Structure formats: C-alpha cells, structure tokens
Short mmCIF file of C-alpha atoms and ligand atoms in Angstrom, two decimals:
data_model
loop_
_atom_site.label_atom_id
_atom_site.label_comp_id
_atom_site.label_asym_id
_atom_site.label_seq_id
_atom_site.Cartn_x
_atom_site.Cartn_y
_atom_site.Cartn_z
CA UNK A 457 -12.76 -61.17 45.75
CA UNK A 458 -9.46 -59.49 45.04
CA UNK A 459 -6.42 -60.14 47.15
CA UNK A 460 -4.14 -57.10 47.27
CA UNK A 461 -0.60 -57.18 48.18
CA UNK A 462 0.46 -55.38 51.60
CA UNK A 463 3.03 -52.85 49.50
CA UNK A 464 0.14 -51.90 47.68
CA UNK A 465 -2.08 -51.35 50.35
CA UNK A 466 0.80 -49.29 52.04
CA UNK A 467 1.23 -47.05 49.09
CA UNK A 468 -2.70 -46.28 49.00
CA UNK A 469 -2.76 -45.47 52.67
CA UNK A 470 0.09 -42.72 52.08
CA UNK A 471 -1.61 -41.51 49.05
CA UNK A 472 -5.18 -41.56 50.42
CA UNK A 473 -5.23 -40.96 54.05
CA UNK A 474 -8.48 -40.97 55.58
CA UNK A 475 -10.28 -41.97 52.07
CA UNK A 476 -7.94 -45.39 52.21
CA UNK A 477 -10.70 -47.54 54.03
CA UNK A 478 -13.44 -46.31 51.52
CA UNK A 479 -10.97 -46.83 48.70
CA UNK A 480 -10.25 -50.73 49.74
CA UNK A 481 -13.99 -51.36 50.16
CA UNK A 482 -14.76 -50.63 46.65
CA UNK A 483 -12.84 -54.02 45.81
CA UNK A 484 -15.64 -55.55 47.37
CA UNK A 485 -18.16 -54.19 44.98
CA UNK A 486 -18.90 -55.34 41.79
CA UNK A 487 -17.18 -53.82 38.48
CA UNK A 488 -18.73 -51.19 36.64
CA UNK A 489 -19.44 -51.87 32.70
CA UNK A 490 -19.69 -49.50 30.22
CA UNK A 491 -20.64 -48.88 26.39
CA UNK A 492 -20.32 -46.31 23.94
CA UNK A 493 -23.04 -46.16 21.01
CA UNK A 494 -21.34 -45.27 17.83
CA UNK A 495 -22.63 -41.83 16.77
CA UNK A 496 -22.16 -43.03 12.94
CA UNK A 497 -25.04 -45.31 13.62
CA UNK A 498 -27.11 -43.76 16.48
CA UNK A 499 -27.19 -39.96 16.87
CA UNK A 500 -29.61 -37.09 17.72
CA UNK A 501 -31.05 -37.17 14.08
CA UNK A 502 -31.23 -40.77 14.03
CA UNK A 503 -31.76 -42.73 17.29
CA UNK A 504 -32.40 -45.92 15.41
CA UNK A 505 -32.50 -48.62 17.92
CA UNK A 506 -31.19 -46.61 21.12
CA UNK A 507 -34.33 -47.46 22.91
CA UNK A 508 -34.08 -50.98 22.12
CA UNK A 509 -30.58 -50.99 23.39
CA UNK A 510 -31.78 -49.24 26.49
CA UNK A 511 -34.52 -51.97 26.85
CA UNK A 512 -32.16 -55.04 26.15
CA UNK A 513 -29.11 -53.89 28.17
CA UNK A 514 -30.83 -51.88 30.96
CA UNK A 515 -28.62 -48.60 29.92
CA UNK A 516 -27.93 -45.72 32.18
CA UNK A 517 -26.02 -42.70 31.14
CA UNK A 518 -22.43 -42.11 31.88
CA UNK A 519 -22.10 -38.47 33.52
CA UNK A 520 -18.70 -37.85 31.86
CA UNK A 521 -19.68 -39.39 28.37
CA UNK A 522 -22.64 -38.24 26.29
CA UNK A 523 -22.28 -41.35 24.04
CA UNK A 524 -21.55 -43.61 27.06
CA UNK A 525 -23.89 -45.76 29.15
CA UNK A 526 -23.49 -48.60 32.01
CA UNK A 527 -24.82 -51.94 31.41
CA UNK A 528 -26.15 -54.70 33.36
CA UNK A 529 -23.38 -57.27 33.31
CA UNK A 530 -25.83 -60.22 32.71
CA UNK A 531 -27.14 -58.67 29.34
CA UNK A 532 -24.10 -59.34 27.76
CA UNK A 533 -24.18 -56.87 24.72
CA UNK A 534 -20.79 -58.25 23.41
CA UNK A 535 -23.07 -61.23 22.12
CA UNK A 536 -25.48 -59.35 20.33
CA UNK A 537 -25.62 -58.79 16.53
CA UNK A 538 -25.77 -55.09 17.15
CA UNK A 539 -22.31 -55.42 18.31
CA UNK A 540 -21.14 -57.54 15.07
CA UNK A 541 -22.68 -54.16 13.37
CA UNK A 542 -20.69 -51.80 15.32
CA UNK A 543 -23.67 -50.17 16.77
CA UNK A 544 -21.86 -49.61 20.01
CA UNK A 545 -18.10 -50.38 21.69
CA UNK A 546 -17.82 -52.18 24.79
CA UNK A 547 -15.74 -50.04 27.14
CA UNK A 548 -15.13 -49.48 30.83
CA UNK A 549 -16.90 -46.51 31.82
CA UNK A 550 -13.99 -44.17 33.55
CA UNK A 551 -11.67 -44.77 30.38
CA UNK A 552 -14.45 -42.74 28.39
CA UNK A 553 -13.29 -39.73 30.20
CA UNK A 554 -10.02 -39.22 28.33
CA UNK A 555 -11.28 -38.65 25.12
CA UNK A 556 -14.08 -36.40 26.18
CA UNK A 557 -11.27 -34.16 27.76
CA UNK A 558 -9.01 -34.64 24.61
CA UNK A 559 -12.02 -33.22 22.72
CA UNK A 560 -11.04 -33.91 19.18
CA UNK A 561 -12.95 -31.66 16.64
CA UNK A 562 -14.26 -32.82 13.01
CA UNK A 563 -11.55 -32.00 10.24
CA UNK A 564 -8.39 -32.41 12.87
CA UNK A 565 -5.33 -34.56 12.48
CA UNK A 566 -5.33 -36.77 15.25
CA UNK A 567 -2.67 -39.62 16.31
CA UNK A 568 -3.72 -42.23 19.12
CA UNK A 569 -0.16 -43.64 19.87
CA UNK A 570 -0.84 -46.64 22.10
CA UNK A 571 -3.99 -47.76 20.66
CA UNK A 572 -5.22 -51.26 20.95
CA UNK A 573 -7.92 -52.63 21.33
CA UNK A 574 -9.17 -49.25 19.93
CA UNK A 575 -11.40 -47.86 22.82
CA UNK A 576 -10.08 -44.41 22.46
CA UNK A 577 -9.53 -44.84 18.94
CA UNK A 578 -13.29 -45.67 18.14
CA UNK A 579 -14.21 -42.73 20.70
CA UNK A 580 -12.11 -40.19 18.98
CA UNK A 581 -13.19 -41.34 15.34
CA UNK A 582 -16.74 -40.57 16.36
CA UNK A 583 -15.82 -37.28 17.57
CA UNK A 584 -14.18 -36.43 13.96
CA UNK A 585 -17.65 -37.47 12.12
CA UNK A 586 -15.82 -38.84 8.96
CA UNK A 587 -13.86 -35.38 8.92
CA UNK A 588 -10.00 -35.04 9.24
CA UNK A 589 -7.80 -38.12 9.83
CA UNK A 590 -7.02 -40.35 12.54
CA UNK A 591 -3.47 -42.22 12.80
CA UNK A 592 -4.07 -45.02 15.33
CA UNK A 593 -0.84 -47.07 16.19
CA UNK A 594 -0.36 -50.17 18.00
CA UNK A 595 3.27 -51.22 18.86
CA UNK A 596 2.20 -55.07 19.15
CA UNK A 597 1.63 -56.75 15.97
CA UNK A 598 -1.34 -59.03 17.52
CA UNK A 599 -3.00 -56.02 19.29
CA UNK A 600 -2.76 -54.06 16.26
CA UNK A 601 -4.90 -56.75 14.54
CA UNK A 602 -7.50 -56.43 17.02
CA UNK A 603 -7.25 -52.48 16.59
CA UNK A 604 -7.81 -52.89 12.88
CA UNK A 605 -10.79 -55.10 13.40
CA UNK A 606 -12.47 -52.87 15.58
CA UNK A 607 -11.84 -49.92 13.48
CA UNK A 608 -13.67 -51.86 10.68
CA UNK A 609 -16.36 -52.95 12.92
CA UNK A 610 -17.33 -49.72 14.03
CA UNK A 611 -17.40 -48.38 10.25
CA UNK A 612 -14.80 -45.91 10.51
CA UNK A 613 -13.85 -44.36 7.16
CA UNK A 614 -10.82 -41.88 8.02
CA UNK A 615 -8.52 -44.02 10.09
CA UNK A 616 -5.13 -45.29 9.20
CA UNK A 617 -3.96 -48.08 11.40
CA UNK A 618 -0.39 -48.56 11.92
CA UNK A 619 2.09 -50.76 14.02
CA UNK A 620 5.20 -48.59 14.75
CA UNK A 621 7.18 -47.52 17.86
CA UNK A 622 7.09 -44.13 19.15
CA UNK A 623 10.34 -43.19 17.97
CA UNK A 624 9.75 -44.27 14.32
CA UNK A 625 6.57 -42.45 14.30
CA UNK A 626 7.96 -39.12 15.84
CA UNK A 627 10.79 -39.09 13.14
CA UNK A 628 8.37 -39.44 10.24
CA UNK A 629 5.54 -36.88 11.82
CA UNK A 630 7.56 -34.26 13.39
CA UNK A 631 5.03 -31.25 14.60
CA UNK A 632 2.15 -32.95 12.44
CA UNK A 633 -0.87 -33.35 14.72
CA UNK A 634 -3.84 -31.02 16.47
CA UNK A 635 -4.30 -33.77 19.11
CA UNK A 636 -2.70 -36.73 20.25
CA UNK A 637 -4.02 -39.33 22.77
CA UNK A 638 -1.34 -41.48 24.74
CA UNK A 639 -3.20 -44.10 26.60
CA UNK A 640 0.25 -45.46 28.21
CA UNK A 641 0.79 -48.93 29.16
CA UNK A 642 0.86 -48.56 32.86
CA UNK A 643 0.88 -50.82 36.25
CA UNK A 644 -2.76 -51.29 35.80
CA UNK A 645 -3.81 -50.50 39.48
CA UNK A 646 -7.42 -49.84 38.32
CA UNK A 647 -7.64 -53.04 36.57
CA UNK A 648 -7.41 -54.96 39.82
CA UNK A 649 -11.25 -55.15 40.60
CA UNK A 650 -11.88 -56.36 36.84
CA UNK A 651 -8.84 -58.67 36.62
CA UNK A 652 -7.52 -60.01 39.53
CA UNK A 653 -4.68 -61.43 37.62
CA UNK A 654 -3.16 -58.21 36.90
CA UNK A 655 -2.60 -58.07 40.93
CA UNK A 656 0.05 -60.75 40.37
CA UNK A 657 2.07 -58.54 38.14
CA UNK A 658 2.08 -55.54 40.47
CA UNK A 659 5.50 -54.65 42.24
CA UNK A 660 7.32 -51.29 42.86
CA UNK A 661 9.96 -52.30 40.41
CA UNK A 662 7.19 -52.75 37.84
CA UNK A 663 5.99 -49.24 38.74
CA UNK A 664 9.10 -47.84 38.15
CA UNK A 665 9.75 -49.39 34.79
CA UNK A 666 6.46 -48.06 33.85
CA UNK A 667 7.04 -44.52 34.91
CA UNK A 668 10.24 -44.43 32.72
CA UNK A 669 8.32 -46.00 29.57
CA UNK A 670 5.68 -43.72 29.94
CA UNK A 671 8.22 -40.68 30.04
CA UNK A 672 9.70 -42.23 27.13
CA UNK A 673 6.67 -42.37 25.01
CA UNK A 674 5.54 -38.92 25.97
CA UNK A 675 8.51 -37.30 24.96
CA UNK A 676 8.03 -38.84 21.34
CA UNK A 677 4.46 -37.79 21.66
CA UNK A 678 5.35 -34.13 22.26
CA UNK A 679 7.80 -34.00 19.14
CA UNK A 680 4.64 -34.89 16.99
CA UNK A 681 2.60 -32.33 18.28
CA UNK A 682 1.93 -29.20 16.49
CA UNK A 683 2.29 -25.53 18.09
CA UNK A 684 -1.26 -24.86 19.50
CA UNK A 685 -1.92 -28.88 19.82
CA UNK A 686 -3.25 -30.64 22.66
CA UNK A 687 -2.07 -34.00 24.27
CA UNK A 688 -3.93 -36.29 26.43
CA UNK A 689 -2.04 -38.52 28.80
CA UNK A 690 -4.18 -41.20 30.47
CA UNK A 691 -3.58 -44.35 32.62
CA UNK A 692 -5.68 -47.02 34.12
CA UNK A 693 -3.30 -46.79 37.41
CA UNK A 694 -3.89 -45.01 40.72
CA UNK A 695 0.15 -44.72 41.01
CA UNK A 696 1.15 -41.24 41.51
CA UNK A 697 4.75 -41.84 40.07
CA UNK A 698 3.19 -42.91 37.13
CA UNK A 699 0.48 -40.42 36.85
CA UNK A 700 1.28 -36.71 38.67
CA UNK A 701 5.19 -37.37 38.77
CA UNK A 702 5.21 -38.35 35.05
CA UNK A 703 3.01 -35.24 33.96
CA UNK A 704 5.45 -33.15 36.05
CA UNK A 705 8.66 -34.76 34.19
CA UNK A 706 7.24 -34.34 30.86
CA UNK A 707 6.79 -30.56 31.58
CA UNK A 708 10.38 -29.90 32.99
CA UNK A 709 11.68 -31.95 29.90
CA UNK A 710 9.58 -29.74 27.08
CA UNK A 711 9.93 -26.15 27.22
CA UNK A 712 6.46 -24.73 25.81
CA UNK A 713 4.31 -27.66 26.91
CA UNK A 714 1.89 -26.40 29.54
CA UNK A 715 -0.46 -28.47 31.68
CA UNK A 716 -4.46 -27.37 31.30
CA UNK A 717 -5.79 -29.99 33.68
CA UNK A 718 -5.91 -33.33 35.46
CA UNK A 719 -8.83 -35.35 36.27
CA UNK A 720 -8.66 -38.55 38.30
CA UNK A 721 -11.82 -41.10 38.51
CA UNK A 722 -11.82 -43.21 41.64
CA UNK A 723 -13.73 -46.26 42.20
CA UNK A 724 -14.67 -45.23 45.72
CA UNK A 725 -16.16 -41.82 44.50
CA UNK A 726 -17.28 -42.43 41.04
CA UNK A 727 -19.10 -45.37 39.06
CA UNK A 728 -15.96 -46.64 37.40
CA UNK A 729 -12.79 -48.61 37.48
CA UNK A 730 -10.43 -45.52 37.95
CA UNK A 731 -8.75 -43.59 35.18
CA UNK A 732 -6.11 -40.53 35.44
CA UNK A 733 -5.88 -37.98 32.55
CA UNK A 734 -3.70 -34.96 32.03
CA UNK A 735 -4.17 -32.62 29.37
CA UNK A 736 -1.31 -30.60 27.98
CA UNK A 737 -0.99 -27.90 25.41
CA UNK A 738 2.12 -26.91 23.52
CA UNK A 739 2.37 -23.14 23.24
CA UNK A 740 1.74 -21.74 19.55
CA UNK A 741 5.61 -20.33 19.33
CA UNK A 742 6.82 -24.00 20.12
CA UNK A 743 7.66 -26.86 17.96
CA UNK A 744 9.55 -27.36 14.63
CA UNK A 745 8.49 -26.01 11.26
CA UNK A 746 5.54 -26.83 9.07
CA UNK A 747 5.39 -30.76 8.63
CA UNK A 748 6.77 -32.31 5.54
CA UNK A 749 6.98 -36.09 4.95
CA UNK A 750 10.47 -37.25 5.77
CA UNK A 751 10.00 -39.61 2.61
CA UNK A 752 9.46 -38.07 -0.87
CA UNK A 753 7.68 -39.80 -3.75
CA UNK A 754 4.52 -41.58 -4.18
CA UNK A 755 4.31 -45.43 -3.03
CA UNK A 756 2.17 -45.96 -6.32
CA UNK A 757 4.51 -45.69 -9.38
CA UNK A 758 2.82 -43.65 -12.43
CA UNK A 759 2.11 -45.40 -15.46
CA UNK A 760 4.33 -44.56 -18.69
CA UNK A 761 2.64 -42.07 -20.90
CA UNK A 762 -0.72 -43.63 -22.47
CA UNK A 763 -0.83 -46.28 -20.00
CA UNK A 764 -3.64 -46.49 -17.01
CA UNK A 765 -2.19 -46.81 -13.54
CA UNK A 766 -3.07 -50.16 -11.73
CA UNK A 767 -5.00 -47.95 -9.12
CA UNK A 768 -6.70 -45.82 -11.70
CA UNK A 769 -7.72 -49.18 -13.18
CA UNK A 770 -8.86 -50.47 -9.83
CA UNK A 771 -11.00 -47.56 -9.21
CA UNK A 772 -12.80 -47.87 -12.40
CA UNK A 773 -13.80 -51.37 -11.44
CA UNK A 774 -14.98 -50.60 -7.99
CA UNK A 775 -17.09 -47.55 -9.77
CA UNK A 776 -18.70 -50.23 -12.17
CA UNK A 777 -19.11 -52.38 -9.13
CA UNK A 778 -20.73 -49.63 -7.13
CA UNK A 779 -23.21 -48.31 -10.37
CA UNK A 780 -24.36 -51.79 -10.32
CA UNK A 781 -24.89 -52.29 -6.58
CA UNK A 782 -26.46 -48.66 -5.66
CA UNK A 783 -29.78 -47.88 -6.91
CA UNK A 784 -29.29 -45.02 -9.07
CA UNK A 785 -31.17 -42.46 -6.70
CA UNK A 786 -29.32 -43.69 -3.68
CA UNK A 787 -27.37 -41.04 -1.70
CA UNK A 788 -26.89 -42.88 1.18
CA UNK A 789 -22.88 -43.31 0.82
CA UNK A 790 -20.37 -40.78 -0.10
CA UNK A 791 -16.58 -41.48 0.14
CA UNK A 792 -14.89 -38.75 2.48
CA UNK A 793 -12.06 -36.78 0.91
CA UNK A 794 -9.26 -39.03 -0.27
CA UNK A 795 -7.30 -40.80 -2.69
CA UNK A 796 -7.33 -44.26 -3.91
CA UNK A 797 -4.36 -46.44 -2.64
CA UNK A 798 -3.76 -49.87 -3.96
CA UNK A 799 -1.85 -52.23 -1.84
CA UNK A 800 -1.24 -55.52 -3.89
CA UNK A 801 -4.80 -56.40 -4.90
CA UNK A 802 -6.47 -54.46 -1.79
CA UNK A 803 -8.07 -50.98 -2.96
CA UNK A 804 -8.00 -48.64 -0.06
CA UNK A 805 -9.46 -45.08 0.12
CA UNK A 806 -6.50 -43.03 1.93
CA UNK A 807 -8.57 -40.31 3.94
CA UNK A 808 -7.00 -36.45 3.46
CA UNK A 809 -7.73 -33.64 5.87
CA UNK A 810 -7.82 -29.94 4.32
CA UNK A 811 -5.42 -28.67 6.41
CA UNK A 812 -2.46 -31.36 5.72
CA UNK A 813 -0.53 -32.45 2.75
CA UNK A 814 -1.08 -36.13 3.49
CA UNK A 815 -0.80 -38.82 0.96
CA UNK A 816 0.51 -42.30 1.00
CA UNK A 817 4.31 -41.22 0.85
CA UNK A 818 3.90 -40.27 4.53
CA UNK A 819 3.38 -44.16 5.15
CA UNK A 820 6.15 -45.48 3.26
CA UNK A 821 8.56 -47.89 5.33
CA UNK A 822 5.69 -47.93 8.28
CA UNK A 823 4.19 -51.27 8.89
CA UNK A 824 0.71 -50.20 7.65
CA UNK A 825 -2.32 -52.43 8.44
CA UNK A 826 -4.92 -50.39 7.13
CA UNK A 827 -4.16 -47.46 4.95
CA UNK A 828 -7.68 -45.72 4.98
CA UNK A 829 -10.87 -47.29 4.52
CA UNK A 830 -10.88 -51.04 2.39
CA UNK A 831 -12.88 -50.72 -0.51
CA UNK A 832 -12.47 -53.95 -2.36
CA UNK A 833 -10.39 -56.68 -3.60
CA UNK A 834 -9.43 -56.59 -7.35
CA UNK A 835 -9.82 -59.72 -9.47
CA UNK A 836 -9.49 -60.13 -12.99
CA UNK A 837 -11.54 -57.35 -14.61
CA UNK A 838 -14.11 -57.26 -11.47
CA UNK A 839 -13.71 -56.42 -7.63
CA UNK A 840 -15.25 -58.10 -4.82
CA UNK A 841 -16.33 -55.73 -1.82
CA UNK A 842 -14.80 -55.29 1.13
CA UNK A 843 -16.13 -56.38 4.59
CA UNK A 844 -15.22 -52.91 6.05
CA UNK A 845 -17.23 -51.01 3.36
CA UNK A 846 -20.25 -53.07 4.57
CA UNK A 847 -19.68 -51.81 8.08
CA UNK A 848 -19.14 -48.16 6.81
CA UNK A 849 -22.53 -47.88 5.26
CA UNK A 850 -25.04 -46.26 6.83
CA UNK A 851 -28.80 -47.59 7.47
CA UNK A 852 -30.73 -47.20 4.38
CA UNK A 853 -27.36 -46.82 1.95
CA UNK A 854 -29.77 -47.59 -1.12
CA UNK A 855 -28.07 -50.37 -1.80
CA UNK A 856 -30.15 -52.49 -4.66
CA UNK A 857 -29.99 -56.08 -3.49
CA UNK A 858 -30.31 -56.21 0.71
CA UNK A 859 -31.45 -58.65 2.79
CA UNK A 860 -32.58 -57.83 6.74
CA UNK A 861 -32.46 -59.94 9.11
CA UNK A 862 -34.12 -59.69 12.45
CA UNK A 863 -31.94 -59.51 15.67
CA UNK A 864 -33.91 -61.72 17.84
CA UNK A 865 -33.99 -64.60 14.86
CA UNK A 866 -32.09 -67.46 14.30
CA UNK A 867 -31.02 -66.58 10.52
CA UNK A 868 -28.64 -63.72 12.00
CA UNK A 869 -26.92 -66.16 14.00
CA UNK A 870 -26.51 -68.65 10.93
CA UNK A 871 -24.94 -65.37 9.10
CA UNK A 872 -22.58 -64.63 11.67
CA UNK A 873 -21.49 -68.73 11.79
CA UNK A 874 -20.81 -68.01 7.92
CA UNK A 875 -23.59 -70.44 6.80
CA UNK A 876 -25.62 -69.87 3.68
CA UNK A 877 -29.19 -68.82 4.05
CA UNK A 878 -32.23 -69.07 2.03
CA UNK A 879 -33.94 -66.03 0.81
CA UNK A 880 -37.06 -65.15 -0.75
CA UNK A 881 -35.18 -61.80 -2.30
CA UNK A 882 -35.09 -62.34 -6.12
CA UNK A 883 -32.22 -60.69 -8.25
CA UNK A 884 -28.82 -61.97 -8.09
CA UNK A 885 -25.19 -60.14 -7.06
CA UNK A 886 -23.71 -58.60 -4.53
CA UNK A 887 -26.25 -58.21 -1.43
CA UNK A 888 -25.80 -56.35 1.67
CA UNK A 889 -26.94 -58.25 4.78
CA UNK A 890 -28.17 -56.14 7.60
CA UNK A 891 -29.64 -56.68 11.08
CA UNK A 892 -32.59 -54.41 11.86
CA UNK A 893 -31.47 -52.48 9.00
CA UNK A 894 -27.58 -52.15 10.31
CA UNK A 895 -25.00 -53.44 7.75
CA UNK A 896 -23.28 -56.32 9.11
CA UNK A 897 -21.57 -57.60 5.75
CA UNK A 898 -21.84 -58.92 2.44
CA UNK A 899 -23.52 -61.98 0.60
CA UNK A 900 -24.07 -62.97 -2.84
CA UNK A 901 -27.59 -63.76 -4.19
CA UNK A 902 -28.00 -66.72 -6.58
CA UNK A 903 -31.45 -68.93 -7.44
CA UNK A 904 -32.73 -67.76 -3.78
CA UNK A 905 -29.89 -68.87 -2.08
CA UNK A 906 -27.54 -66.32 -0.19
CA UNK A 907 -24.02 -67.14 -0.11
CA UNK A 908 -22.17 -66.11 2.88
CA UNK A 909 -19.12 -63.62 2.51
CA UNK A 910 -18.82 -62.93 6.17
CA UNK A 911 -14.91 -62.73 6.85
CA UNK A 912 -13.91 -66.19 8.14
CA UNK A 913 -11.83 -65.16 10.90
CA UNK A 914 -15.04 -63.31 12.51
CA UNK A 915 -17.28 -66.20 12.13
CA UNK A 916 -18.54 -67.42 15.41
N1 SAM B 138 -5.93 -46.97 24.46
C1 SAM B 138 -6.62 -48.34 24.51
C2 SAM B 138 -7.65 -48.44 24.19
O1 SAM B 138 -8.38 -47.63 24.66
O2 SAM B 138 -8.26 -49.40 23.96
C3 SAM B 138 -5.46 -49.43 25.58
C4 SAM B 138 -4.26 -48.92 25.32
S1 SAM B 138 -3.22 -49.92 26.62
C5 SAM B 138 -3.49 -49.16 28.08
C6 SAM B 138 -1.85 -49.47 26.63
C7 SAM B 138 -1.05 -50.10 24.88
O3 SAM B 138 0.16 -49.31 24.73
C8 SAM B 138 -1.05 -51.31 24.84
O4 SAM B 138 -1.91 -51.84 23.80
C9 SAM B 138 0.38 -51.82 24.54
O5 SAM B 138 0.54 -52.82 23.67
C10 SAM B 138 0.93 -50.45 24.14
N2 SAM B 138 2.31 -50.30 24.49
C11 SAM B 138 3.13 -51.39 25.09
N3 SAM B 138 4.31 -50.65 25.14
C12 SAM B 138 4.48 -49.61 24.21
C13 SAM B 138 5.47 -48.79 23.67
N4 SAM B 138 6.76 -48.90 24.24
N5 SAM B 138 4.93 -47.50 23.02
C14 SAM B 138 3.73 -47.36 22.72
N6 SAM B 138 2.97 -48.46 22.72
C15 SAM B 138 3.25 -49.32 23.89
#
C-alpha cells in the first residue's frame, strides 16, 4: 500500500481533473512486470526457447513493444539461468515505449546519455542488430559498472560503455549522432507503486531541481545531434513541469529543433507504471560542421619500422586461439566491422560504423569501461577468452568443445555458483558452457573435469 503526500495528490488533481480518482485507485493495483526478449538470441527465424519462456513465465505481449512481454511476478525470471545467458532483459513495461519511439535503425550511430542500468541501451542494441555503433554513458561510476555488465550479458558486440558527464561528451561529439536517447533522472512519480520509498524523496523543490537538470542535459544532447537526427527525451514521472514544460523549454533554446510527438503511458489507462516520451528532430540545416574528433592521434602507439605493434601481436594470439577453438567449418560467429584495441592486457574489438570515422582516438581522455567487445585477456604467448565473447556467440556457434547443461538441472546452478563440474565430454581446452544451447560462459576441460571460468563477480 503506497501512502501519498497531500501536495502530490493536489498536484495530480490539478493535472488530471475528473481522471484523478481512477489514477489514485491505480495505486491499489499490483505493479506490472515486464521482460524484453533479446532479438540476438530469439527472433522470427530462431524462436529458440520462446515457447518455453511463455510456459515458464506466463508471458503476454506488451502492445507497444514487439519484443516485450508481461510476466507473472511469482515466476521470477531474474533467477532463471536464461537470464544469466542474456536471453531476456527485465524492464518495466511502459519504459519499453521510449526506444520504440526513438526507432533506431541498423547501421546508425546512437547515444544513450543516461543509460544505467541499461534498459534503453539493450533495447537500442537489439534494434541496431549488431550494425552501427552505440555509445552508452552513465555518469555514476558504480551504476556504469552495472551498465557494462548488462551490455555484456545481452551479448552486444557494437557498444562502447563510458562514464562521463554530458558537457564532456558534448565537447567531444558535436553533431555526431543519428539518434540520442535521454532517459533523464527525474522525480520518479511513476516509481511510487514499484518502490514506495521513492515517495519519501518527492517534494516540489526536488521536482524543480530535476526540471532544471533535465534542461541542462537536453541542451548538451542537442549539441551532439546530427542535422536531421532524432532525440527521444523520456522520464518515469507524471510531472508536467519535468515533461511538457521541459520539452517546451528546450524547443525555445534550440533553433532548428522540432517536436515530432509526445506520448504518455498512464497506470490507470494502460498496463504499465507510467512513462513520458517526447521525440524531437533537428532540422537538416541546423547543427555544426561534419564531426571530427577533438583529440587527434591514435591511442595505441605504432611500432617502429620492422617491429610488431602489441595489438597486432594480441590479434595474432587471439586468431590462433580462435582457430583452435572453432570447428574449421564453423561459420557461427563473425566479428562485426571494427578494429582491435588493446587496453593494458585486455583485447577489445572497437566497433566501426560505415558512415562515421570513429576510432580509438575519439575515446582519449574519457573514462571508458568497455571500448567495444571484450575478446580476450592477453597472457604470455597466449590468450584467455573473455566472458563477454561467450555471451556474444549465437547458439550453435560451432565451438569445438561445448558442454550443454539443461536449464532445469542442478549442474547449471553449480556452474553459476562457480563450482567445477564433472564432464562426460572428452578432449581438453577451452569449452563453451551453454544452457539449452545458449552460451553462459567458459570452462576449461581436462581429464573429465570442467574447470569453472564463470567470472567471480557474477557468481551466485
Ligand atoms: N535509461 C536507464 C534504463 O533504461 O535502464 C535508466 C536511466 S535513469 C532514469 C537516469 C540515469 O541518469 C541514472 O542512472 C542517473 O545516475 C543518471 N544521471 C544522474 N544525473 C545525471 C546527469 N547530471 N547527467 C546525466 N545522467 C545523470
């Protein structure tokens, strides 16, 4: 039962008039629960375990998101091994409206400016289908780490995770992005049913502070939008000051910015906790010159003539490992367009998009958690495959050694706890561990035992 402040009720009465009672009655209803299936792992051509998910979690389609489903709270999909395999992402249903309205297309350059824990970013990445580039940013370092974990869990190859503030990014990426998502920090009125503690943080002064901060963030976002580009501004609050008024204020401040549409999801009218989305477009003639990085020069130094650059050596070791690990005829995994990027001992694959000159020099001076797909850790004369690489592999990736664990068995739970497993598989070496065919992580087989390489920080 949620107890609401009288000043909040008064505000909603002014805003909703005769709808107020229905709105207030929605607080006595149970909150809605949603998950979005990962189109990299389940799609029209490969429905995979979708029928099983429908059975396990009693899924019902969410009308405004083709990959979104309501689930029954007691079914706890967050605890199922398919969650660890990135088969789906748990997200409040009305929050799924924002990326549907932003409508990113494969091959585009997209920014998610306030991204943790990653609901909108993982949704955007699904729509990019591995083509183009997603820069996903979270200002708070601890939340950025969770964002990076979720990007990895969902097996996204073409995302760069950074932790910057919007002015810093705006200075680095002027007129750079085709689409930008600004899911702004807000007073969270749509969270009251889900999180009754959020009620205690609400006050008119907090609303005012949020509205001012939203306008600051939006101004930086517009500076990063290409002429002709689209920006979606969303909040999980009902507050007009933060929603319609902020949208009107940014239009006034930014010549060339046009409002295409606004949408609201209300808990008394729809099955969702509530969301506001405004979609803007920047006119073709507006904006600054074509993008150039503000910092020149590559981060990785080139070797002297005749010497091998460390990243070339790292790629050579990775390719040797890949040749040993994949079946010769295996075509299940291709790196997306990109370039190697060595960060200490960690080898990443930095994504590139056809239409933009993006390389590692753009990231200089930024706090980068994940410069693309983490491929491997480079050791002396060998590599160890990264967890992220396993999660990026499609089912049936053609890995030579694979241990497949049934999702309803005890062994998969033991693997997720970090325990070693006995295996009937013969052979030795790096082994892909899957659950009902979906990659979960790596292990190393030797003498009938599977040594566990599931990351320590993720173990249950
Ligand atoms: N988009 C996320 C998702 O779908 O999972 C939720 C984002 S949440 C509504 C807003 C985020 O903005 C928070 O993670 C918060 O840390 C971040 N934030 C707070 N202050 C900020 C600022 N001044 N600039 C940018 N982001 C900020």
